[in-house]
Every structure is written in structure tokens, then in C-alpha cells.
XYZ file of C-alpha atoms in Angstrom:
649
model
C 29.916 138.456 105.940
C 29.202 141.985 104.197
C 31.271 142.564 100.925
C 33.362 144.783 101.287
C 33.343 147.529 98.972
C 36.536 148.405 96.721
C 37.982 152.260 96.867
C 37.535 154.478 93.934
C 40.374 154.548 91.582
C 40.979 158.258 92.655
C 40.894 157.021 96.199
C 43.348 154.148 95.423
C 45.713 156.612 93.575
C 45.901 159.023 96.227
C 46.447 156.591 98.848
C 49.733 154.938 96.310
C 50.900 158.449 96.434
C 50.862 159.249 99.984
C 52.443 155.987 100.685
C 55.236 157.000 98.130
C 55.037 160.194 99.839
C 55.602 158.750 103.305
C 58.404 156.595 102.304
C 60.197 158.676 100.386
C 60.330 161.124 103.604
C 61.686 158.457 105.581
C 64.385 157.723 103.033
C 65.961 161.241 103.316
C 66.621 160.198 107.436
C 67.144 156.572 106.645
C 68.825 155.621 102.869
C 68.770 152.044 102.606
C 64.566 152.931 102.827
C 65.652 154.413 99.283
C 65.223 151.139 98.291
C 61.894 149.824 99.708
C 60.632 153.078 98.292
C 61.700 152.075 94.758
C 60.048 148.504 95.026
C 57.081 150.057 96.620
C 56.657 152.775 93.511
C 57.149 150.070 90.894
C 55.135 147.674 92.538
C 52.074 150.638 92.473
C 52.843 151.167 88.618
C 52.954 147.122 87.829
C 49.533 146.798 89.046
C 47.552 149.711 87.803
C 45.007 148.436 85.457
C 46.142 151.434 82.450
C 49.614 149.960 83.003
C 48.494 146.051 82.397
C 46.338 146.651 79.401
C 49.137 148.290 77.715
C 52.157 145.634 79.089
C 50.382 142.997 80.477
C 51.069 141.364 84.206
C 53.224 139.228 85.779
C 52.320 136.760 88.956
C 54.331 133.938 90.471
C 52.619 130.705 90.389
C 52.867 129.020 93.989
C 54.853 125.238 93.794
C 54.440 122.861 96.228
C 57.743 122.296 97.654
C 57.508 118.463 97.103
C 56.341 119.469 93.087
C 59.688 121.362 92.129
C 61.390 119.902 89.434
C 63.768 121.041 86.618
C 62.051 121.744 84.133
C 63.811 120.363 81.079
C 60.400 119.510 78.499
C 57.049 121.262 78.715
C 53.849 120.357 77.035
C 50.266 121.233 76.943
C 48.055 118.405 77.156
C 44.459 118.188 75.430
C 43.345 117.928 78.733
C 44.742 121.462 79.131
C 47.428 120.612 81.649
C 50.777 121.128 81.853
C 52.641 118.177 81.500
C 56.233 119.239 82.915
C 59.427 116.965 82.611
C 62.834 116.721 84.243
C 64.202 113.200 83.499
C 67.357 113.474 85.574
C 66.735 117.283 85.282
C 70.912 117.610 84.420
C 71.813 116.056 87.193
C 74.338 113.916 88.061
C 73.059 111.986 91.242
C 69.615 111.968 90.178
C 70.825 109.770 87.432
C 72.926 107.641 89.789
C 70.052 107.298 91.685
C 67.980 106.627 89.320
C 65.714 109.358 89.971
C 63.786 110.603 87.040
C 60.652 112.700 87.768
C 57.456 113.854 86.107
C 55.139 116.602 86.615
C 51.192 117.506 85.755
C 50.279 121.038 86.389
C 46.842 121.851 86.178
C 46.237 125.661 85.783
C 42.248 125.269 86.342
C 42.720 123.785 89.779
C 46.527 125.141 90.152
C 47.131 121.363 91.513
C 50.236 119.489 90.708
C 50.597 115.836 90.489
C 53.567 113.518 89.970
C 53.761 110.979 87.442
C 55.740 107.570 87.334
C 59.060 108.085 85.029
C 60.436 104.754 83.931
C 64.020 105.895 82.016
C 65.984 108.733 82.077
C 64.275 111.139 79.361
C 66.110 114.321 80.246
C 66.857 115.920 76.732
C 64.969 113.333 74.539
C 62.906 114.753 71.615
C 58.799 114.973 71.613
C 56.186 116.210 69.186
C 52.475 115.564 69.363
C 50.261 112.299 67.446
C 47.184 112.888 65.897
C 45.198 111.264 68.639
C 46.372 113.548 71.205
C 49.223 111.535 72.568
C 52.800 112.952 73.290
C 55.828 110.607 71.211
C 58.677 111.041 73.440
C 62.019 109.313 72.369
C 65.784 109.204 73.205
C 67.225 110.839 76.522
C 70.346 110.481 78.450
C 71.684 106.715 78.640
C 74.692 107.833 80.142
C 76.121 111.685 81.477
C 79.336 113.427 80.106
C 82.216 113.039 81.816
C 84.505 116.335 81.972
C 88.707 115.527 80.380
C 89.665 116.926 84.223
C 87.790 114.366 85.818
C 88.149 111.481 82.855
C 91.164 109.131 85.104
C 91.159 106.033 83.248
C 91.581 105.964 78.921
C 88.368 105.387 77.084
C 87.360 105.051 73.686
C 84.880 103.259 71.630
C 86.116 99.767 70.846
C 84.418 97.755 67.766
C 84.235 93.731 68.562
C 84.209 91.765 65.600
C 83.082 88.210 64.436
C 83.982 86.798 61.318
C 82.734 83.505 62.031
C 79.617 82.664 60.780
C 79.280 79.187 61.971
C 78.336 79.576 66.013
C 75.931 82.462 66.292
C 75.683 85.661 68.157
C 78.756 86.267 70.966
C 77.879 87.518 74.153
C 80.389 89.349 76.100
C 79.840 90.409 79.814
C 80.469 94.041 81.056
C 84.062 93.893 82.846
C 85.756 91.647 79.655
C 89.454 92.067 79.172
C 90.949 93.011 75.710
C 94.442 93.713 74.983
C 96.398 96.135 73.013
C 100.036 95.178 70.870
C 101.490 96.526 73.579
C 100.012 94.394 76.793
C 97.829 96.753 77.839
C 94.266 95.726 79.248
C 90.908 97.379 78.687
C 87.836 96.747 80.022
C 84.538 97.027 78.180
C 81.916 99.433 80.339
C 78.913 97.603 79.702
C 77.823 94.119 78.080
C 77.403 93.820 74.727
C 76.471 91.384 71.929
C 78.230 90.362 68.929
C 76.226 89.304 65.894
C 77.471 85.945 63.530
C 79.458 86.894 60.553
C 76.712 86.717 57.202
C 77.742 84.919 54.276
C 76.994 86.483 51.152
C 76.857 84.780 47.422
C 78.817 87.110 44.718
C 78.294 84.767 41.614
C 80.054 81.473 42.222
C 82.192 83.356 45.425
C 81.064 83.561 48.940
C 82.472 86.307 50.563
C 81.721 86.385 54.732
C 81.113 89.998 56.233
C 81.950 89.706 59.677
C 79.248 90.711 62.535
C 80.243 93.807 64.306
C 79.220 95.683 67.690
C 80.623 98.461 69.590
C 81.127 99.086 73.112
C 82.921 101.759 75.611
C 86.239 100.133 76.985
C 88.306 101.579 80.033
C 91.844 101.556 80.432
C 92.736 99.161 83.795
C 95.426 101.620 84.477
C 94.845 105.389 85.701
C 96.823 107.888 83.895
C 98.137 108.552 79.991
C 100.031 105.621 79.809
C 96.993 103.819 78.553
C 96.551 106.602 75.846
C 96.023 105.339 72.219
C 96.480 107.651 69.511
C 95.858 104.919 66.540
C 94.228 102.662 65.207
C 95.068 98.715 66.717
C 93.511 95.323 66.990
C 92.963 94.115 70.516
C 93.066 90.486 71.184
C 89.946 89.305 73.632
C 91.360 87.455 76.979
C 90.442 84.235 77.515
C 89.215 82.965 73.892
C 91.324 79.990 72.272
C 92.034 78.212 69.321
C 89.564 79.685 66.493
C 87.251 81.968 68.604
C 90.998 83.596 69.511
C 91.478 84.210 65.461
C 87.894 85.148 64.614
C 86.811 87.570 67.503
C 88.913 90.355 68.344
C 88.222 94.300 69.054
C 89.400 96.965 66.707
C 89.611 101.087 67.877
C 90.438 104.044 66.232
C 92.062 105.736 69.636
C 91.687 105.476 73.019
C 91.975 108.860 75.138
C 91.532 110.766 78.233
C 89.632 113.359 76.350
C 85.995 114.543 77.282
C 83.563 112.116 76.966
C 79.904 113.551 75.636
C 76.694 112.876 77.097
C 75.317 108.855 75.470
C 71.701 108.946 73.951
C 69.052 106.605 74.833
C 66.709 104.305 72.844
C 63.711 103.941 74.696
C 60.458 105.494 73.381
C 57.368 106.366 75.062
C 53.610 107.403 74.170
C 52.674 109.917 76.941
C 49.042 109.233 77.408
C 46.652 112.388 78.508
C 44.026 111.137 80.164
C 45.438 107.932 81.577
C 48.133 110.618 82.745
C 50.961 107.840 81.942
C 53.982 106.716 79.992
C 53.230 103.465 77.663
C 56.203 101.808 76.270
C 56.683 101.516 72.457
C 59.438 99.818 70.526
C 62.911 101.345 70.542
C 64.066 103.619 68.070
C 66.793 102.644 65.669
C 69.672 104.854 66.943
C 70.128 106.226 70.532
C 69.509 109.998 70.535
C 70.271 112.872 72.670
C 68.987 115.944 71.717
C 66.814 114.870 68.874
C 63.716 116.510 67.196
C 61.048 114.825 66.264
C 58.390 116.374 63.542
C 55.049 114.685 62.755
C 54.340 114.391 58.903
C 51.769 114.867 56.382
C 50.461 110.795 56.852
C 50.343 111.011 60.312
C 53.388 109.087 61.531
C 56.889 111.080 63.286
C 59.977 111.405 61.605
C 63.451 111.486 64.214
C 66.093 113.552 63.125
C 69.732 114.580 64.630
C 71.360 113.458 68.014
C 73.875 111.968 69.774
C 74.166 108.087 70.154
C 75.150 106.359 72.667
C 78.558 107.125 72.775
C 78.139 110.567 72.498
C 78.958 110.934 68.880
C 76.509 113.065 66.707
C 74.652 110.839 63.936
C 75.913 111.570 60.277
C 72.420 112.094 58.976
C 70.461 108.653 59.649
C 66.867 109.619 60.427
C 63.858 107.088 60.947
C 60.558 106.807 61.313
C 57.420 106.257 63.808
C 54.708 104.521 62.716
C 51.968 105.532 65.005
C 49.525 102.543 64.441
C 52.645 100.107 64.876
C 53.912 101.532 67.677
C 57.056 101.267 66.405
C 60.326 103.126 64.578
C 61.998 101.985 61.592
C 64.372 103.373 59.357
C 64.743 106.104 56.528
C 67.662 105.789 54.600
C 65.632 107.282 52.116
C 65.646 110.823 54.312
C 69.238 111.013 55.021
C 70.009 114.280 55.920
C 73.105 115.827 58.482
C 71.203 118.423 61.027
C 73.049 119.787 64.127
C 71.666 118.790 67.312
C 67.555 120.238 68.469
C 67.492 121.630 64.422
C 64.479 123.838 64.167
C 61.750 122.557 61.968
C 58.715 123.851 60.551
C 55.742 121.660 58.637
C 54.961 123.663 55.777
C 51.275 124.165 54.092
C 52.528 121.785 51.256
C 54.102 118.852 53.094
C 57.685 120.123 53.031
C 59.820 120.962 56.328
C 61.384 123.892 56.635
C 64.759 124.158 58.869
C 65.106 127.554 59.541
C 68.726 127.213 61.147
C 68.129 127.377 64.970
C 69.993 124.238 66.856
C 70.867 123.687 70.346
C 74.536 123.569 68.404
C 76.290 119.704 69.399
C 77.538 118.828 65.831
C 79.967 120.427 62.996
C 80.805 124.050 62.879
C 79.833 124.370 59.491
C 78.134 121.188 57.658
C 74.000 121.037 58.713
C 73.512 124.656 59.307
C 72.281 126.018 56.068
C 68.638 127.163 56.369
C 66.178 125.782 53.782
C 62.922 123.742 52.563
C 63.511 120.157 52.935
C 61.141 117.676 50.271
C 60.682 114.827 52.622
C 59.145 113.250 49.720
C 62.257 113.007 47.324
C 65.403 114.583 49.624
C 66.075 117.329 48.048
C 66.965 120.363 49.932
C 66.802 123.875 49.066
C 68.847 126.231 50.488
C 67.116 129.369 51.527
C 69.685 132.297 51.798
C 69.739 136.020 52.978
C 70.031 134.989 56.736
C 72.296 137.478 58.481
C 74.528 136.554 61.344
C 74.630 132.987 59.657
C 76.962 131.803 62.416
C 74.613 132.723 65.395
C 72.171 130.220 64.950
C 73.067 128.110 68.388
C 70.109 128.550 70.873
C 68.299 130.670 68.668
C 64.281 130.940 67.965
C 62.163 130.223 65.559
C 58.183 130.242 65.256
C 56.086 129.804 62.122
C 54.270 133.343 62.355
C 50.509 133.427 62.681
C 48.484 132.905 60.778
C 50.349 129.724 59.433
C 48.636 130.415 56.196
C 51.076 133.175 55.370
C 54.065 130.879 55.467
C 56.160 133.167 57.474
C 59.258 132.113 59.546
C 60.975 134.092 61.923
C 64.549 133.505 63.398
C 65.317 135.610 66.568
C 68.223 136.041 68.796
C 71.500 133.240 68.771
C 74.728 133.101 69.651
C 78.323 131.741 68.349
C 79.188 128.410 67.814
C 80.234 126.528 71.192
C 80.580 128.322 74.705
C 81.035 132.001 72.705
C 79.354 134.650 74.736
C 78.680 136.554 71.818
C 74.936 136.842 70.986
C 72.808 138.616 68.370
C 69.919 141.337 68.441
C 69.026 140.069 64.998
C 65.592 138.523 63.784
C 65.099 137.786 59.984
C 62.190 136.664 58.060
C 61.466 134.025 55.422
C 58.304 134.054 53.245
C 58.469 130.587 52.050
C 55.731 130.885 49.432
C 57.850 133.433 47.658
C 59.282 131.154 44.384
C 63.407 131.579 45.719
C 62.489 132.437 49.596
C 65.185 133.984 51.269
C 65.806 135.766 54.598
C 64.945 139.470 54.864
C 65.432 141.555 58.297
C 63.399 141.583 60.873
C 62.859 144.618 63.669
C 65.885 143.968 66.447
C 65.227 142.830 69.408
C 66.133 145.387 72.272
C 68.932 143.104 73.358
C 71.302 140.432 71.917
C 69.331 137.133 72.942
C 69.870 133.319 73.372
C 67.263 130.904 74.579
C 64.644 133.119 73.672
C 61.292 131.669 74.521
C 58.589 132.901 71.384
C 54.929 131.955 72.228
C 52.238 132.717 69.306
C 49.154 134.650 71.050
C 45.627 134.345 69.566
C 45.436 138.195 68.279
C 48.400 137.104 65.647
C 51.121 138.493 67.699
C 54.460 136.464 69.536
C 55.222 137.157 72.561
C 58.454 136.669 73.510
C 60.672 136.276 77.013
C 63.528 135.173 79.329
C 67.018 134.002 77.609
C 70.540 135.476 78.246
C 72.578 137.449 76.164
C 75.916 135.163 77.278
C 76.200 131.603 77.047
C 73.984 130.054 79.755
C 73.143 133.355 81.527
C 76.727 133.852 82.174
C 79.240 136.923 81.424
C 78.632 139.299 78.497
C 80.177 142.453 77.800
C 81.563 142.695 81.320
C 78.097 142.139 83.606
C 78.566 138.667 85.924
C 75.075 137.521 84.681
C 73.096 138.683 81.852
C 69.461 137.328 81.887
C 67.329 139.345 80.257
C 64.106 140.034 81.907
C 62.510 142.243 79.422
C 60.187 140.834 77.460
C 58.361 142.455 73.831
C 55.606 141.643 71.578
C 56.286 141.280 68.309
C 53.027 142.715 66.178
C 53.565 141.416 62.617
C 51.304 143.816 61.130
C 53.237 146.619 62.020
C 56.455 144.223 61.582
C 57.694 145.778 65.343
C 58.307 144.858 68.983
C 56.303 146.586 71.594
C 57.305 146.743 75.070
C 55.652 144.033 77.472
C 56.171 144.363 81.395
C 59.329 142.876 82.698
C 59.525 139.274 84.024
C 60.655 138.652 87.664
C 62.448 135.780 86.864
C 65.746 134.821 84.663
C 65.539 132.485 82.129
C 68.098 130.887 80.151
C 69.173 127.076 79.147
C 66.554 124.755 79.646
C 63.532 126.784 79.747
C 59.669 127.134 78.467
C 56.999 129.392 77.762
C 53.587 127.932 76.655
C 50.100 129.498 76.105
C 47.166 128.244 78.303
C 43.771 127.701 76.850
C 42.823 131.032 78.989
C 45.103 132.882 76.953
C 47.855 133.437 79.444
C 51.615 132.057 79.037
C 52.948 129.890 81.510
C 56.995 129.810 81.930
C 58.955 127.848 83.543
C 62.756 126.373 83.825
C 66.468 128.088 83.665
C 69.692 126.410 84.128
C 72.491 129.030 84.733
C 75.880 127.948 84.256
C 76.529 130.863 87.532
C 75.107 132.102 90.311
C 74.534 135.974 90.373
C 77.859 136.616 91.331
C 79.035 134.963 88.206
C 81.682 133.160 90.632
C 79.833 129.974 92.113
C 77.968 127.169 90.225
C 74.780 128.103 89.532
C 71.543 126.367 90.338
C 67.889 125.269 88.680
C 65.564 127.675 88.244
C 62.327 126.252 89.877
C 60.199 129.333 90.148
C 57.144 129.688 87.973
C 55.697 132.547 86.820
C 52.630 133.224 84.622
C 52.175 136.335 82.364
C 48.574 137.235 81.128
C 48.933 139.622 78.099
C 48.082 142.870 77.854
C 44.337 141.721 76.251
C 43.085 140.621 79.345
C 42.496 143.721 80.691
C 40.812 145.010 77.813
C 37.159 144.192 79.043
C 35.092 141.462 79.172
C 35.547 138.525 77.259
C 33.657 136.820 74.522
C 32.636 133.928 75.425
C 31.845 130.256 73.763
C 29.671 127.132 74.747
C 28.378 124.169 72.888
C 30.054 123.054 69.332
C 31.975 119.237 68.520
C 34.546 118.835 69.901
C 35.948 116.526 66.446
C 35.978 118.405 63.306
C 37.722 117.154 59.944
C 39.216 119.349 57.326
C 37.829 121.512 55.287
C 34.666 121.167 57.059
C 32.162 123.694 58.899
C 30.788 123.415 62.402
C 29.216 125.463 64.850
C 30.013 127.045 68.042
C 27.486 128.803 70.422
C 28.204 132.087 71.869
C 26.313 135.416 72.838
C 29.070 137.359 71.660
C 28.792 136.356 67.598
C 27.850 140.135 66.570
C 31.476 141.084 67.638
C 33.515 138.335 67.116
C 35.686 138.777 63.949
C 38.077 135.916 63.593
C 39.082 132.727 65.012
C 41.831 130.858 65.627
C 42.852 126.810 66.022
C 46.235 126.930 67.976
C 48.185 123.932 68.456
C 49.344 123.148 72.006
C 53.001 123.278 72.201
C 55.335 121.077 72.911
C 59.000 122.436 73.655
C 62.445 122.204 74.810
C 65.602 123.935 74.377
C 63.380 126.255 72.641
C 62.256 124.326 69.946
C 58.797 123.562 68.966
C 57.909 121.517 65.664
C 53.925 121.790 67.198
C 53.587 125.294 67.578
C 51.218 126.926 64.778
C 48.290 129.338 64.814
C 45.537 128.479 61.882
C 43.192 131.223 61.024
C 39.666 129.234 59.932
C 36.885 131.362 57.847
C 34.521 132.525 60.947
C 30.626 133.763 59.858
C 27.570 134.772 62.803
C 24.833 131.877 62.496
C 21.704 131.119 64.674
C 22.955 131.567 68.272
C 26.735 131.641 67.771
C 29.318 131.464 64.411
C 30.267 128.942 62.168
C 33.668 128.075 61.041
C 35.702 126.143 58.741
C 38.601 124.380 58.735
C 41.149 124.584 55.932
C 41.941 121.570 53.986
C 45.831 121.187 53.495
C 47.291 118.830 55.726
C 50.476 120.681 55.792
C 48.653 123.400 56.879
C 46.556 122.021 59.659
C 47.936 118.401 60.674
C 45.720 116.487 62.486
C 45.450 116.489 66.011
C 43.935 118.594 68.916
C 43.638 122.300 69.007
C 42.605 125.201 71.225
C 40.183 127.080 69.262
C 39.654 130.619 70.053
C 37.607 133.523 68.895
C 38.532 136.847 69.085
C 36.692 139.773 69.099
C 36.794 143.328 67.735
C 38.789 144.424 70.331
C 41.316 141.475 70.194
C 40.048 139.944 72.935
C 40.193 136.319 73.207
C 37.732 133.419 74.515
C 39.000 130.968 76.881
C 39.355 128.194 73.988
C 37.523 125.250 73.245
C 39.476 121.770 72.466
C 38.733 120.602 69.373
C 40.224 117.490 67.593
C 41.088 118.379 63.773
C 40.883 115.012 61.723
């Protein structure tokens, strides 16, 4: 077949223009053609090539119907796909059902895969190991239950044991206890009751009695089951001592909302064997958890709900990678709302910048400030402005992570407000007192604002709502945002980026590909577009490349290691040395309710050598934690390559 040959720009313009011409003709007989015209005319300005290498370019990403999940978790793989996770994907049956689903997207073949889910890790917490696997931990043992649709009285009941004489107690789901009154309750699951310990004070022995808790159930519907105080509940069927030493104890038992229960199961996501392996369980359930890999390599889990739906008063723990297993850190104890926003700093400290995903108190846990995991001591860090629209906002550690900048952007009120903020603020944290200092507004108030870090240095950001979950604000039914902006650092400013075709709000992502473009997927509006009905997943995908790409050709890159330790040098080949002048090692992200502990853009020293450049690595650990990077170089233009992988040790 004979190539065809592609029209002249001038040709191509003047045939957009007659088109435009021809429909707008036919819209003076015809109106509703008023429309098409419109489409037509912004479809021919989208896809000029002067109008995406100043705002970049849009395209929807085709999905296999039998491939379209909700998108809760998203993660870039060393292997450079997509690894995309749902869990029960928020919903109710799928969790009835038992239906928990995994994705693998691979953006160099645009094939998707589906991958074996064993447990239900819709909202658990994930962060990246130093060999390349994905720590995911927590999820959703059990979904809320609305106070409408809560029939029965529940509450949390505490069985005790003071005997220490016959060992652990084992009570089956569906046992009977029963209040002063007569009343029975029903615990929800089965549940095991440890021995009473006894304990030597001198020449005493005291006994501490073995505790466990469990969800009970009214037997009877209604409020007559209600329980506003505290009681002891006797435990049918138990005589003689077991009827004196075992018994349940609850502070109330209510028809009141019952929160969504965390989970304890933990998994190591495995890249190239493209599958969950099962570690030990983590000390606490968690919902909604973030996870943060340290200085030494292993994962510390902070924040979350437990299993009864009740946020954790500051116990963290540990991972031990090597061990495969968590164990506490009373050492680290520490009160965070739930998804807190963390960010490793170049000298081993974490910095919560104040974004949460908002489950928690109103006020205690959502100061902003440096956190010394080393002794747990907490600075706060102060100047931040709307300090009480920190739910669902962003944060990113600005690029390059050497300057130790933080920005906040967008948030909204505490709970179901819809009241959101324009506001970004910025935090130098190697000032001696760091504080908050404003940032350029965004062009709209903004929650669930997704912030990607590009490899020229700039963030792009996109999607989010200004009301709570997409829903009203300020009068409009709906209010996704589909503008989207750059935010250039240098010139501490937005720029305008072209507009997305897709809302975004709750439960969404935006990653960068190893080809430079941003992948972004997700959105769960509370409404439809009428802002009347119940809304529904967003499953679309859509992929922006940024205005760079259509700057000319791009440098390229070929041999080099693919391991490199810190503060070492190493070379990479490429034709294009004489006009490359810096380079970048970009973590992979890993995010969810937009927050990313991975995220982080190191600039390494970049010189021309015999057929290609050499770099170096920095040497902090804090700075560049070990692990697997896309390394880019960048050329005069601020072009990027397609990156390399390369494992930093």
C-alpha cells in the first residue's frame, strides 16, 4: 500500500475552517447544530499542534469492558505497569459476594490483565519496599452500616476472664449475653478470650483478667434494646465459677451509625510474579491507614480505623521487611487523622503537612509539623492558612526534593461541608522555625486534587470537586472541576493546561508513566449530574501527555546499570549528551485518596562523558530512600527521555 501523504498545515487549517464555516451556516436554519458546531470548533483547537505544546493533550484510554474496575489504589510498578486496585471498589454486594478485584495495566502494550485478590483491600494503606515490592495492609473487614438502616442495637461488648486457671475461652458467633434488665444480645462474630495473668507485686499476687472485644446485636428490633450506660452482661449458659469469672462489660449499646471495620491482613504485591504474597498480620486492624517507608528500610503504619470502626488513639507499628512481619511502636505514639499526609524528609524526619482523608477528631491530630521518628518529638510548623480545610487536601514534596519544599493545595471543611478552598501554602522545611507561607491560588476552590511531579520540576495538577464528593457547591448540582494547571515553581505560578474530559473526585489517581505522560483514573460521586440520583463509579480512563511532548524530538537513552547505590556515579549512553542539562530519579507513585508517601523527584549531578553522561546519586537516605526509580534526562528544551529503571541501593 502507498503512504499516504499528510496535508500541509495551511491545507489542514483551511479545510477546519470551512468545516466551521459549513456548520455554522447550517446552524442559522437548524439551532440545535449550534451545538455540534461548538464541539466541532473546540475539537479543531484541542488538536492543533501550537495548542498542545502550550496545554498539552488529552486522549481516552480504551478499557476492555471485562477490565473496568473502581479504581480505589493506583501504583506504578518497576515493571512500568499500572497496577490498579478496587478491593470491593465501595461496594456493598461486591463485599457480600466476596468479590474483590485486581487490575495490571500495561501502557507499552495498552493490555490489561486481572490479578487474583485474596481479602477485601479496598481503602487499606500501601507504600513501596526497597526491593521493588508494594506493602499493602489493612482494608475493609466489614462496611458501615447507615443509623436509618441500623434495626437491631449494637455496640462493642468487652468479654472478660478473670480466671487464670483454665486457659483461653472460646466463644462462638451467635452467643447470648444478658443485660440487668433481661435483655439478650448476640455477639456478631466469634471471638476468643485470653486466661487472666497473674502478676507478683512483692509478696501480693494480683490477677489481671484476660479481655477481648466483640460486636453484639440486640435480639430485638427497635430502641427498646438501646443502652445508654455502662452494664455488666451475664454470658448464657455458663455455671457455677465460669458464671462468676466470665462476663461481658459495654459502655452503650445504640442504634447509631456504625463506621466502616478495618482489616488485618497484609500483603507484599510482587511485580514480576504479578501476585499478592501473604505476610503476617499487622497489630491493629486499619482502615484508611498510611504507611511511610523509613530511613532503615522497614514501613512504619500510622492512623485508621479498627475493626469496629473506631479511629486508633495514636498506636503505630512497624514492618520489618526481612521478617515479613509487623510489630509494635509504642515508642512512636502519635494521634493522626485518618490517610495523614506524610513526607520523608532529607534528614530522616517525616513531615505531616496536614492533608487527611478527615475520619478522626475535629481538632486533636491536625497540626502540621516535622515529626523525629527517632525520639517523638513533634514540631509544630505554623503559618498554614485555612487551618480547618485540610480534609481531602494535597500535598507533594516539590521537585527537586533537595529543596525541602512542601506544598498543600486545595481542602475542604471538616465532615460532609461543601465548603472548599482555592488556597495552596508552602513550607521550606530547611528554614530553622519552617512555617507556611502562601502559595499562588488555584483557579478554583479544590478537594481531591490529584498533584503529579513532572520531570522538568513542575506539578501538574487535575480532577477533584469543589463540594464534598463532586456534589453541590455554591448552587451548581455537580461541581467537578475539569480544568487542570501546572504549577511552575520557578516562577511560583499556575499555568493553564488543557481541560480534562472527565470528572474526578473521591477515590481517584493521577500517576506519571515512564514516557512522561500522566495516567488518571477513578471518581466516586456521591450524585449523578443532576445532583438528584445516586451517583456511580467513574471507570473511564484518560491519559494526558504534557505540553513537552510536542516540543520536538526527544533525547534519547540506552545502555547504563540498571542498580546504582548512593552517592555513586554511573553511566548512561545517549546521542543526545551535548544537550542534555539535568536529570532526574523519580519515584513511582503509589496513591490513594490522594495521598502519596512515594512520590519524590531527586535531581542527581549530570556531566557529558564518552558516548553519553554520567551521573551521581546523592547520599542521604532521607533524601533518596532506596528502591526503584525512573530516571530521566532532560534536555535544553525541557524535554524528557522515556526513563530508564534504575534500582537506588
Amino acid at each position: 500500500m502507498k503512504p499516504r501523504s499528510r496535508p500541509t498545515l495551511a491545507r489542514r487549517l483551511a479545510s477546519g475552517l470551512a468545516t466551521l464555516v459549513v456548520l455554522a451556516g447550517v446552524a442559522v436554519a437548524n439551532r440545535p447544530m449550534v451545538a455540534v458546531a461548538g464541539e466541532a470548533l473546540h475539537t479543531y483547537q484541542i488538536n492543533r499542534e501550537s495548542y498542545k505544546k502550550r496545554y498539552g493533550h488529552w486522549a481516552r484510554l480504551p478499557v476492555p469492558h471485562d477490565f473496568r474496575v473502581n479504581a480505589i489504589h493506583a501504583a506504578l510498578l518497576h515493571t512500568g505497569k499500572v497496577l490498579i486496585i478496587a478491593g470491593s471498589g465501595n461496594n456493598r454486594d461486591a463485599f457480600e459476594e466476596k468479590s474483590f478485584r485486581t487490575v495490571l495495566f500495561d501502557p507499552g502494550t495498552e493490555e490489561f490483565t486481572e490479578v487474583p485478590t485474596p481479602t477485601d483491600v479496598f481503602c487499606a494503606g500501601h507504600t513501596f519496599l526497597p526491593n521493588g515490592n508494594l506493602l499493602v495492609a489493612g482494608g475493609t473487614k466489614s462496611y458501615e452500616v447507615l443509623e436509618a438502616d441500623v434495626e437491631h442495637a449494637a455496640g462493642v461488648m468487652k468479654i472478660k476472664n478473670e480466671s487464670p486457671d483454665h486457659g483461653d475461652r472460646v466463644f462462638d458467633k451467635g452467643t447470648r449475653l444478658r443485660s440487668p434488665a433481661g435483655l439478650i444480645y448476640l455477639t456478631r462474630t466469634r471471638v476468643t478470650v485470653p486466661a487472666a495473668r497473674k502478676v507478683t507485686h512483692g509478696a501480693h499476687i494480683m490477677v489481671h483478667a484476660g479481655a477481648a472485644e466483640v460486636w453484639v446485636d440486640a435480639e430485638q428490633k427497635g430502641d427498646g434494646a438501646v443502652v445508654q450506660d455502662p452494664a455488666q452482661y451475664t454470658i448464657d449458659g455458663l455455671t457455677g465459677d465460669d458464671a462468676k469469672n466470665l462476663y461481658g462489660v459495654a459502655d452503650k449499646i445504640t442504634r447509631e451509625k456504625q463506621e466502616y471495620g478495618g482489616d488485618r491482613t497484609s500483603y507484599e504485591f510482587d511485580p514480576v510474579a504479578e501476585r499478592y504474597v501473604r505476610t503476617g498480620n499487622m497489630r491493629d486492624h486499619r482502615w484508611y491507614p498510611t504507611l511511610i517507608g523509613l530511613t532503615n528500610g522497614e514501613v512504619l503504619a500510622v492512623s485508621g480505623l479498627d475493626q469496629f470502626g473506631r479511629i486508633l488513639p495514636g498506636r503505630n507499628e512497624r514492618y520489618l521487611p526481612g521478617e515479613r512481619r509487623w510489630v509494635r511502636a509504642p515508642e512512636l505514639k502519635r494521634y493522626f487523622p485518618t490517610y495523614p499526609s506524610l513526607h520523608m524528609m532529607a534528614d530522616g524526619q517525616v513531615f505531616y503537612s496536614g492533608s487527611n482523608a478527615g475520619y478522626g477528631s475535629d481538632t486533636e491530630g491536625r497540626t502540621p509539623g516535622v515529626w523525629d521518628v527517632e525520639r517523638n518529638r513533634f514540631r509544630a510548623v505554623p503559618g498554614l492558612r485555612d487551618p480547618r480545610m485540610t480534609e481531602t487536601s494535597s500535598s507533594v514534596l516539590l521537585a527537586p526534593a533537595q529543596d525541602q519544599k512542601v506544598m498543600i493545595l486545595g481542602g475542604g471543611e471538616i465532615g460532609e461541608s461543601p465548603v472548599s478552598t482555592a488556597r495552596t501554602d508552602i513550607v521550606d522545611l530547611d528554614e530553622r522555625q519552617p512555617r507556611y507561607r502562601p502559595g499562588p491560588d488555584l483557579p478554583k476552590p479544590a478537594r481531591y486534587l490529584s498533584t503529579v511531579l513532572l520531570p522538568d520540576d513542575t506539578v501538574f495538577t487535575t480532577g477533584g470537586s469543589s463540594g464534598y464528593r463532586g456534589g453541590a457547591y455554591r448552587g451548581e448540582p455537580r461541581s467537578d472541576l475539569f480544568n487542570s494547571q501546572i504549577y511552575r515553581p520557578a516562577e511560583n505560578a499556575f499555568a493553564t493546561a488543557a481541560d480534562s474530559t472527565v470528572g474526578r473526585n473521591y477515590h481517584s489517581e493521577a500517576i506519571l508513566l515512564p514516557d512522561g505522560r500522566v495516567i488518571t483514573l477513578g471518581g466516586d460521586p456521591l450524585y449523578d449530574e443532576t445532583g438528584k440520583n445516586a451517583g456511580t463509579f467513574e471507570q473511564r480512563i484518560e491519559v494526558f501527555s504534557p505540553p513537552y511532548l510536542f516540543r520536538g524530538t526527544r533525547p534519547t537513552m540506552a545502555g547504563g546499570p540498571t542498580e546504582i547505590s548512593r552517592d555513586e556515579t554511573a553511566s548512561f549512553a545517549t546521542p543526545d549528551a551535548a544537550r542534555i542539562t539535568s536529570a532526574r530519579l523519580i519515584r513511582p507513585s503509589s496513591v490513594t485518596h490522594v495521598t502519596d508517601t512515594d512520590q519524590r523527584s531527586v535531581a542527581v549531578d549530570v556531566v557529558p562523558a564518552a558516548g553519553g553522561v554520567e551521573i551521581t546519586v546523592p547520599k542521604r537516605a532521607g533524601l533518596v530512600p532506596s528502591g526503584w526509580y525512573m530516571l530521566f534526562l532532560i534536555d535544553d528544551r525541557g524535554v524528557p527521555s522515556v526513563a530508564r529503571w534504575v534500582r537506588v541501593r
